[in-house]
Coordinates of C-alpha atoms and ligand atoms in Angstrom, one line a residue:
M252 CA -16.9 -14.3 -15.5
F253 CA -15.0 -11.4 -17.6
Q254 CA -13.9 -12.3 -21.0
K255 CA -11.0 -9.7 -21.4
I256 CA -9.6 -7.3 -18.5
L257 CA -7.8 -4.0 -19.2
I258 CA -4.8 -3.5 -16.9
A259 CA -4.6 0.2 -16.3
N260 CA -1.1 0.2 -14.7
R261 CA 2.5 -0.5 -15.4
G262 CA 5.5 -2.2 -13.7
E263 CA 5.3 -5.0 -11.5
I264 CA 1.8 -4.8 -10.6
A265 CA 0.8 -4.7 -14.1
L266 CA 2.6 -8.0 -14.5
R267 CA 1.2 -9.3 -11.2
V268 CA -2.7 -8.8 -12.6
L269 CA -1.7 -10.2 -15.9
R270 CA -0.5 -13.4 -14.3
A271 CA -3.8 -13.9 -12.5
C272 CA -5.8 -13.1 -15.6
K273 CA -3.7 -15.8 -17.4
E274 CA -4.4 -18.3 -14.7
L275 CA -8.2 -17.6 -14.7
G276 CA -8.2 -17.8 -18.7
I277 CA -9.3 -14.2 -19.1
Q278 CA -7.9 -12.3 -22.3
T279 CA -5.5 -9.3 -21.3
V280 CA -5.2 -5.7 -22.6
V281 CA -2.4 -3.5 -21.3
V282 CA -2.2 0.2 -21.9
H283 CA 1.3 1.8 -21.9
S284 CA 3.0 5.1 -22.6
T285 CA 5.5 5.7 -25.2
A286 CA 8.3 5.5 -22.6
D287 CA 7.0 1.9 -21.7
A288 CA 7.0 0.2 -25.4
D289 CA 9.6 -2.1 -24.1
A290 CA 8.1 -3.1 -20.8
M291 CA 7.4 -6.6 -19.6
H292 CA 3.7 -6.2 -19.3
V293 CA 3.4 -5.0 -22.7
R294 CA 5.3 -8.2 -24.1
L295 CA 3.4 -10.6 -22.1
A296 CA -0.2 -9.2 -22.7
D297 CA -2.7 -10.3 -25.4
E298 CA -3.1 -6.9 -26.8
S299 CA -1.5 -3.5 -26.0
V300 CA -2.5 0.0 -26.8
C301 CA -0.3 2.9 -26.4
I302 CA -2.3 5.8 -24.8
G303 CA 0.0 8.6 -24.9
P304 CA 3.4 10.3 -24.1
P305 CA 5.5 9.4 -20.9
P306 CA 3.9 11.9 -18.3
S307 CA 1.3 10.1 -16.3
R308 CA -1.1 12.8 -16.4
D309 CA -1.0 12.2 -20.3
S310 CA -0.9 8.6 -20.3
Y311 CA -1.7 6.3 -17.1
L312 CA -4.1 9.0 -15.6
N313 CA -5.9 9.6 -19.0
V314 CA -9.2 8.5 -18.5
H315 CA -10.6 9.2 -21.8
Q316 CA -7.8 7.3 -23.7
I317 CA -8.3 4.4 -21.2
V318 CA -11.9 4.4 -21.8
A319 CA -11.3 4.6 -25.4
A320 CA -9.0 1.6 -25.3
C321 CA -11.5 -0.4 -23.6
E322 CA -14.0 0.3 -26.3
I323 CA -11.6 -0.3 -29.1
T324 CA -10.4 -3.7 -27.5
G325 CA -13.8 -4.8 -26.0
A326 CA -12.4 -5.1 -22.6
D327 CA -15.3 -5.7 -20.2
A328 CA -13.4 -4.7 -17.0
V329 CA -10.6 -2.6 -15.7
H330 CA -8.1 -3.5 -13.1
P331 CA -6.5 -0.5 -11.7
G332 CA -3.6 -2.0 -9.8
Y333 CA -2.4 0.5 -7.0
G334 CA -1.6 4.2 -7.4
F335 CA -2.7 6.1 -10.7
L336 CA -6.3 5.7 -10.9
S337 CA -7.0 3.1 -8.4
E338 CA -8.5 5.4 -5.8
N339 CA -10.2 7.7 -8.3
A340 CA -13.9 7.5 -7.7
K341 CA -14.7 9.5 -10.8
F342 CA -12.9 7.0 -12.8
A343 CA -14.9 4.3 -11.3
D344 CA -18.1 6.2 -11.9
I345 CA -17.1 6.8 -15.5
L346 CA -16.5 3.2 -16.3
A347 CA -19.9 2.3 -14.6
A348 CA -21.4 4.7 -16.9
H349 CA -19.8 3.0 -19.9
N350 CA -20.9 -0.5 -18.7
I351 CA -17.2 -1.6 -18.0
T352 CA -16.7 -3.0 -14.5
F353 CA -14.3 -1.2 -12.3
I354 CA -12.3 -4.0 -10.3
G355 CA -12.6 -2.4 -6.9
P356 CA -15.4 -0.8 -4.9
T357 CA -18.0 1.6 -5.9
G358 CA -17.2 5.1 -6.5
D359 CA -19.0 6.2 -3.3
H360 CA -17.1 3.9 -1.2
I361 CA -13.6 5.2 -2.7
R362 CA -15.1 8.9 -2.2
I363 CA -15.8 8.1 1.6
M364 CA -12.4 6.6 2.4
G365 CA -10.7 9.2 0.1
D366 CA -11.8 12.1 2.7
K367 CA -9.9 11.0 5.7
I368 CA -12.4 13.2 8.1
E369 CA -15.3 11.3 6.4
A370 CA -13.5 8.1 6.5
K371 CA -12.5 8.4 10.3
R372 CA -16.3 9.4 11.0
T373 CA -17.4 6.3 9.2
A374 CA -14.8 4.0 10.9
K375 CA -16.1 5.4 14.3
R376 CA -19.7 4.7 13.4
L377 CA -18.8 1.2 12.2
G378 CA -17.2 0.4 15.8
I379 CA -13.6 0.7 14.6
P380 CA -11.4 2.2 17.3
V381 CA -9.9 5.5 16.0
V382 CA -7.2 8.1 17.1
P383 CA -8.6 10.6 19.7
G384 CA -8.9 13.9 18.0
S385 CA -11.3 16.6 16.4
D386 CA -14.6 15.4 15.0
G387 CA -14.4 17.2 11.8
A388 CA -12.2 20.0 9.9
I389 CA -10.4 22.6 12.2
S390 CA -9.7 26.0 10.7
E391 CA -9.6 28.3 13.8
E392 CA -6.5 28.6 16.1
K393 CA -8.7 28.8 18.9
E394 CA -10.5 25.6 18.2
A395 CA -7.2 23.9 17.7
K396 CA -6.1 25.0 20.8
R397 CA -9.2 23.7 22.7
V398 CA -9.0 20.4 20.9
A399 CA -5.5 19.8 21.5
A400 CA -5.6 20.8 25.2
E401 CA -8.5 18.1 25.5
I402 CA -6.5 15.2 23.9
G403 CA -3.4 16.3 25.3
Y404 CA 0.1 17.2 23.5
P405 CA 1.8 16.1 21.3
V406 CA -0.8 16.4 18.4
I407 CA -0.7 15.9 14.7
I408 CA -2.3 18.0 12.2
K409 CA -3.2 16.0 9.0
A410 CA -4.8 16.9 5.6
S411 CA -8.2 15.5 5.0
A412 CA -7.3 15.0 1.5
G413 CA -3.9 13.8 2.5
G414 CA -1.9 10.9 1.0
G415 CA 1.8 9.9 0.5
G416 CA 2.6 11.2 4.0
R417 CA 2.2 14.9 2.9
G418 CA 0.7 17.8 4.6
M419 CA 1.2 16.3 8.2
K420 CA 2.8 18.4 11.1
V421 CA 3.5 17.8 14.7
A422 CA 2.8 20.3 17.5
R423 CA 4.7 19.4 20.8
S424 CA 3.1 22.3 22.9
E425 CA 0.6 25.2 22.5
A426 CA 3.4 27.4 21.2
D427 CA 3.9 25.2 18.1
L428 CA 0.3 24.9 17.3
E429 CA -0.3 28.0 15.4
I430 CA 2.4 27.4 12.9
A431 CA 1.7 23.7 12.6
L432 CA -1.8 24.6 11.7
Q433 CA -0.9 27.2 9.1
T434 CA 2.0 25.1 7.3
A435 CA -0.3 21.8 7.4
K436 CA -3.1 24.1 5.8
S437 CA -0.9 25.6 3.3
E438 CA 1.0 22.3 2.1
A439 CA -2.6 20.6 1.9
G440 CA -3.9 23.3 -0.3
A441 CA -0.7 23.3 -2.5
A442 CA -0.7 19.4 -2.8
F443 CA -4.2 18.4 -2.9
G444 CA -6.2 21.7 -3.8
D445 CA -8.1 21.2 -0.4
D446 CA -6.9 22.9 2.4
A447 CA -9.2 20.9 5.2
V448 CA -7.1 19.7 8.0
Y449 CA -8.0 17.7 11.4
I450 CA -6.2 17.2 14.6
E451 CA -5.5 14.0 16.3
K452 CA -3.2 12.6 19.2
Y453 CA 0.4 12.1 18.1
L454 CA 1.4 8.7 18.9
E455 CA 5.3 8.5 20.0
K456 CA 6.0 5.1 19.3
P457 CA 3.3 3.2 17.6
R458 CA 3.8 0.4 15.0
H459 CA 1.9 0.6 11.7
I460 CA -0.3 -2.4 11.5
E461 CA -3.0 -2.9 8.8
L462 CA -5.7 -5.5 8.2
Q463 CA -6.3 -6.9 4.9
V464 CA -10.1 -7.0 4.3
F465 CA -12.6 -8.0 1.5
G466 CA -16.3 -7.6 1.1
D467 CA -18.5 -9.3 -1.5
G468 CA -20.8 -6.3 -2.0
A469 CA -23.6 -8.4 -0.8
G470 CA -23.2 -7.9 3.0
R471 CA -20.4 -10.4 3.7
G472 CA -16.9 -9.5 4.9
V473 CA -13.6 -11.3 5.8
H474 CA -10.3 -10.3 7.0
F475 CA -7.0 -12.1 5.8
G476 CA -4.9 -11.0 8.9
E477 CA -2.7 -8.1 9.4
R478 CA 0.6 -6.7 8.0
D479 CA 3.2 -4.9 10.0
C480 CA 4.5 -2.0 7.9
S481 CA 6.3 0.0 10.7
L482 CA 9.6 -0.2 8.7
Q483 CA 9.1 3.3 7.0
R484 CA 11.0 6.2 5.6
R485 CA 9.2 9.5 5.1
H486 CA 6.0 7.8 5.8
Q487 CA 6.6 5.3 2.9
K488 CA 6.8 1.6 3.4
V489 CA 10.1 -0.2 3.0
W490 CA 9.6 -3.5 4.6
E491 CA 6.4 -5.3 5.4
E492 CA 5.8 -8.6 7.3
A493 CA 2.6 -10.8 7.8
N494 CA 1.9 -11.5 10.6
S495 CA 3.1 -8.6 12.9
P496 CA 5.9 -9.7 15.4
A497 CA 3.7 -7.6 17.9
L498 CA 0.4 -9.4 17.8
N499 CA -0.9 -12.7 19.2
A500 CA -3.7 -14.6 17.7
E501 CA -6.3 -13.4 20.2
E502 CA -5.8 -9.8 19.3
R503 CA -5.8 -10.6 15.6
A504 CA -8.9 -12.5 15.8
R505 CA -10.5 -9.4 17.7
I506 CA -9.4 -6.7 15.5
G507 CA -9.8 -8.8 12.3
G508 CA -13.4 -9.5 13.4
I509 CA -14.0 -5.8 13.9
C510 CA -12.7 -5.0 10.4
A511 CA -14.4 -7.9 8.8
K512 CA -17.7 -6.9 10.2
A513 CA -17.3 -3.3 9.4
V514 CA -16.7 -4.0 5.7
A515 CA -19.9 -6.3 5.8
D516 CA -21.9 -3.5 7.3
L517 CA -20.7 -0.9 4.8
G518 CA -21.8 -3.4 2.1
Y519 CA -18.1 -2.9 0.8
S520 CA -17.2 -4.7 -2.6
G521 CA -13.7 -6.0 -3.2
A522 CA -10.2 -5.6 -1.5
G523 CA -9.5 -3.1 1.2
T524 CA -7.1 -2.2 3.8
I525 CA -7.7 -0.8 7.2
E526 CA -4.7 0.8 8.5
F527 CA -3.9 1.4 12.1
L528 CA -1.3 2.7 14.5
Y529 CA -0.9 0.3 17.3
E530 CA 0.6 1.2 20.8
D531 CA 0.4 -0.3 24.2
G532 CA -2.0 -3.1 23.0
E533 CA -4.5 -0.6 21.4
F534 CA -5.2 -0.2 17.8
Y535 CA -6.1 3.3 16.4
F536 CA -7.6 3.6 12.9
I537 CA -5.8 6.1 10.5
E538 CA -7.2 5.4 7.1
M539 CA -8.6 2.8 4.9
N540 CA -7.3 2.1 1.4
T541 CA -9.8 1.0 -1.1
R542 CA -7.5 -0.9 -3.6
L543 CA -4.9 -3.8 -3.7
Q544 CA -1.9 -2.7 -1.7
V545 CA 2.1 -3.2 -3.0
E546 CA 2.5 -5.3 0.2
H547 CA -0.4 -7.7 -0.5
P548 CA 2.0 -10.9 -1.5
V549 CA 3.0 -11.4 2.3
T550 CA -0.7 -12.0 3.1
E551 CA -0.7 -14.4 -0.1
A552 CA 2.2 -16.2 1.3
I553 CA 0.8 -16.9 4.6
T554 CA -2.7 -17.5 3.6
G555 CA -2.1 -19.4 0.4
I556 CA -5.0 -17.4 -1.5
D557 CA -4.4 -15.2 -4.7
L558 CA -6.0 -11.7 -3.6
V559 CA -6.1 -10.8 -7.4
H560 CA -8.1 -13.9 -8.2
E561 CA -10.4 -12.9 -5.2
Q562 CA -10.8 -9.3 -6.6
I563 CA -11.7 -10.6 -10.0
R564 CA -14.2 -13.1 -8.5
V565 CA -15.8 -10.6 -6.5
A566 CA -16.1 -8.0 -9.3
S567 CA -17.7 -10.4 -11.8
G568 CA -20.3 -11.1 -9.3
G569 CA -18.9 -14.7 -8.4
G570 CA -18.4 -13.8 -4.7
L571 CA -15.5 -14.6 -2.5
S572 CA -14.0 -18.3 -2.9
V573 CA -13.4 -18.4 1.1
R574 CA -15.3 -18.0 4.1
Q575 CA -13.6 -16.8 7.3
E576 CA -13.1 -20.1 8.8
D577 CA -11.0 -21.1 5.5
I578 CA -8.6 -18.6 6.1
K579 CA -5.6 -19.9 8.0
F580 CA -2.3 -18.3 8.6
N581 CA 0.6 -20.4 7.9
G582 CA 4.3 -19.4 8.8
H583 CA 5.9 -16.0 8.3
A584 CA 6.4 -13.7 5.2
I585 CA 8.6 -10.6 4.6
E586 CA 8.6 -8.1 1.7
C587 CA 11.4 -5.9 0.7
R588 CA 10.7 -3.2 -1.7
I589 CA 13.5 -2.9 -4.1
N590 CA 13.8 0.5 -5.5
A591 CA 16.0 2.0 -8.2
E592 CA 17.5 4.5 -5.5
D593 CA 20.7 5.2 -3.7
P594 CA 20.6 3.1 -0.6
R595 CA 21.8 5.8 1.5
T596 CA 20.4 9.2 0.1
F597 CA 17.4 7.5 -1.6
T598 CA 18.1 9.7 -4.7
P599 CA 16.5 7.8 -7.9
S600 CA 18.8 6.0 -10.0
P601 CA 17.2 5.6 -13.3
G602 CA 19.2 4.0 -16.2
T603 CA 19.9 0.6 -18.0
I604 CA 20.0 -2.5 -15.9
T605 CA 23.1 -4.5 -17.3
H606 CA 22.4 -7.6 -15.5
F607 CA 19.5 -8.9 -13.4
H608 CA 19.6 -12.2 -11.7
T609 CA 16.7 -13.1 -9.0
P610 CA 17.1 -15.3 -6.1
G611 CA 15.1 -18.8 -6.2
G612 CA 14.4 -21.6 -4.1
L613 CA 11.8 -22.8 -1.6
G614 CA 9.8 -19.7 -0.2
I615 CA 11.1 -17.2 -2.5
R616 CA 8.9 -14.9 -4.8
V617 CA 10.1 -12.0 -6.8
D618 CA 7.7 -9.7 -8.2
S619 CA 9.2 -7.5 -10.7
G620 CA 8.7 -6.2 -14.3
V621 CA 12.4 -5.5 -15.2
Y622 CA 15.1 -7.6 -17.0
S623 CA 18.7 -7.6 -18.0
G624 CA 19.1 -4.8 -20.7
Y625 CA 15.8 -3.1 -19.4
K626 CA 16.2 0.8 -19.4
I627 CA 14.4 2.3 -16.4
P628 CA 12.4 5.4 -17.5
P629 CA 12.8 8.5 -15.2
Y630 CA 9.2 9.4 -15.4
Y631 CA 7.5 7.0 -12.8
D632 CA 8.1 5.4 -9.4
S633 CA 11.3 3.9 -8.5
L634 CA 9.9 0.6 -7.5
I635 CA 11.6 -2.0 -9.6
G636 CA 10.7 -5.2 -7.8
K637 CA 9.5 -6.8 -4.7
L638 CA 11.4 -9.8 -2.8
I639 CA 8.8 -11.9 -0.7
V640 CA 10.0 -14.6 1.4
H641 CA 8.1 -17.1 3.3
G642 CA 9.2 -19.5 6.1
R643 CA 7.4 -21.8 8.4
N644 CA 8.3 -19.3 11.0
R645 CA 9.9 -15.7 11.5
V646 CA 13.3 -17.4 12.3
E647 CA 13.3 -19.4 9.1
C648 CA 11.9 -16.5 7.0
M649 CA 14.8 -14.3 8.1
M650 CA 17.3 -16.9 7.5
R651 CA 16.0 -17.5 3.9
L652 CA 15.8 -13.7 3.4
R653 CA 19.5 -13.2 4.1
R654 CA 20.3 -16.0 1.7
A655 CA 18.0 -14.6 -0.9
L656 CA 19.4 -11.0 -0.7
D657 CA 22.9 -12.3 -1.1
E658 CA 21.9 -14.1 -4.3
F659 CA 20.0 -11.0 -5.7
V660 CA 21.9 -9.2 -8.4
V661 CA 21.2 -6.2 -10.0
D662 CA 24.0 -4.2 -12.1
G663 CA 23.9 -0.9 -13.8
I664 CA 22.0 1.0 -11.3
K665 CA 21.8 1.7 -7.8
T666 CA 19.3 -0.1 -5.6
T667 CA 18.2 -0.3 -2.0
L668 CA 19.3 -4.0 -1.9
P669 CA 22.3 -3.2 0.4
L670 CA 20.1 -1.5 3.0
F671 CA 18.0 -4.7 3.3
R672 CA 21.4 -6.6 3.5
D673 CA 22.2 -4.5 6.5
L674 CA 18.7 -4.6 7.9
V675 CA 18.4 -8.6 7.9
G676 CA 21.6 -8.6 10.3
N677 CA 20.3 -6.0 12.7
P678 CA 19.3 -7.3 16.2
D679 CA 16.2 -5.2 16.6
I680 CA 14.9 -6.4 13.3
A681 CA 16.0 -9.8 14.2
N682 CA 13.9 -9.5 17.4
G683 CA 10.9 -7.8 15.6
D684 CA 11.5 -4.9 17.9
Y685 CA 10.8 -2.0 16.1
D686 CA 8.2 1.1 15.8
I687 CA 7.4 3.6 12.8
H688 CA 10.3 5.7 13.7
W689 CA 12.9 2.9 14.0
L690 CA 14.2 3.3 10.4
E691 CA 14.6 7.0 10.2
K692 CA 16.9 6.7 13.5
Y693 CA 18.8 4.1 12.1
L694 CA 19.5 5.8 8.8
A695 CA 20.4 9.1 10.7
K696 CA 22.9 7.2 12.8
E697 CA 24.5 5.6 9.9
E698 CA 25.1 9.0 7.9
Ligands
ADP841 P1 -1.0 9.1 4.4 O1 -2.4 8.8 3.6 O2 -0.4 10.4 3.9 O3 0.0 8.1 4.1 P2 -1.7 8.3 7.1 O4 -2.7 8.9 7.6 O5 -1.8 6.9 6.5 O6 -1.4 9.2 5.8 O7 -0.2 8.3 7.8 C1 0.9 7.9 7.5 C2 1.8 7.9 8.4 O8 2.2 8.9 9.2 C3 1.7 6.7 9.4 O9 2.0 5.4 8.9 C4 2.4 6.9 10.6 O10 3.7 6.8 10.3 C5 2.3 8.7 10.5 N1 1.0 9.1 11.4 C6 -0.2 9.3 11.0 N2 -1.0 9.6 12.0 C7 -0.2 9.7 13.1 C8 -0.4 9.8 14.4 N3 -1.6 10.3 15.0 N4 0.6 9.6 15.4 C9 1.9 9.4 14.8 N5 2.1 9.2 13.8 C10 1.1 9.2 12.7

């Protein structure tokens, strides 16, 4: 087991990882920018190292400083959290070259899944159902037209290097195709420095369902069921559930089995998420994330298994603590992402939190790095906390969520809490009857 883990992240996820380390009796080092000197993860860690000024590229993305912090403190492993360097293959390689363990998959596995065309090809080879589309990159309009005609309109053009929902364009007919192709290419080039794009069938009313998987790096793979993350705004997840209101146990076991086998065959190590669109009973692979996800706590709530413990165990060579048959799904969980944003316009609302009171009671978990008097710096993501609620079934979970949202107080800044208070009373949400476009349509109506 590791002696000392360096946490290369900030905010709620840095604290989340720190908690797991403390439970396992592992010493912790955190790195932070000058803007985060007062952050909770810095206060609670055994050691902290300031690695640079506020902009992420000079601090949380500064590989040299992070490696130096490992060497100075004698950390033998790095947990990257999510975002920042968590899916940076080069970072994983550099750590390996310094004999520091990256708590995550190998650089090669990150590389395969980071290139969406390669990821889709790999998924197909591993027997995972994929969205019909082009086999590789498309650059010529003629070729785009041929593929689109074959799969049928509407189609979506996506960036191979894509992320965060950028570089995607829908074409509803051949007349739209040329413009969609050109805009997607130039957006991809500008955002990712790589203008490779591919085409796939555009699904009109899918749900976003993702499978939590784990590999032990030695040919064993398991799945921890699915999360439904269909409630999205601008392709960003807002509310997540486990299990999905749309799946039954049989479908779960079938797609879960396919995913677990795929990670085993790949020799994958650590946590991963295989994302699908789900429509009319069919799953269509869109991408695999090779890290811990923001929404992992809903899976923890229904399985009772600490996924960060598992990540640390696997990375240290101790293997998974569970076999597939040990993973049972108990009740229902929902997570609301609380952002420091205006609940209608979603413009960021940094500033000082004058009062912060979190709900409590049975089935409530709040993961947050903020506190009363904390000043939210304007440089980073606006996520200030996650409310995770568990109940014996979805009805009880919703009942408890409504109560918890009423109790939650964040004064001094605007947050997305009022949006969740509205959503929890909505009949479609109560019925679990929504697809990936539901929230955008709802917000447009409310304006
Ligand atoms: P990113 O890595 O940028 O997040 P994804 O491939 O994960 O991109 O897609 C993000 C979101 O875009 C999905 O959750 C879904 O809402 C939408 N999307 C992606 N592919 C399709 C598709 N083929 N049909 C319909 N919607 C899609």
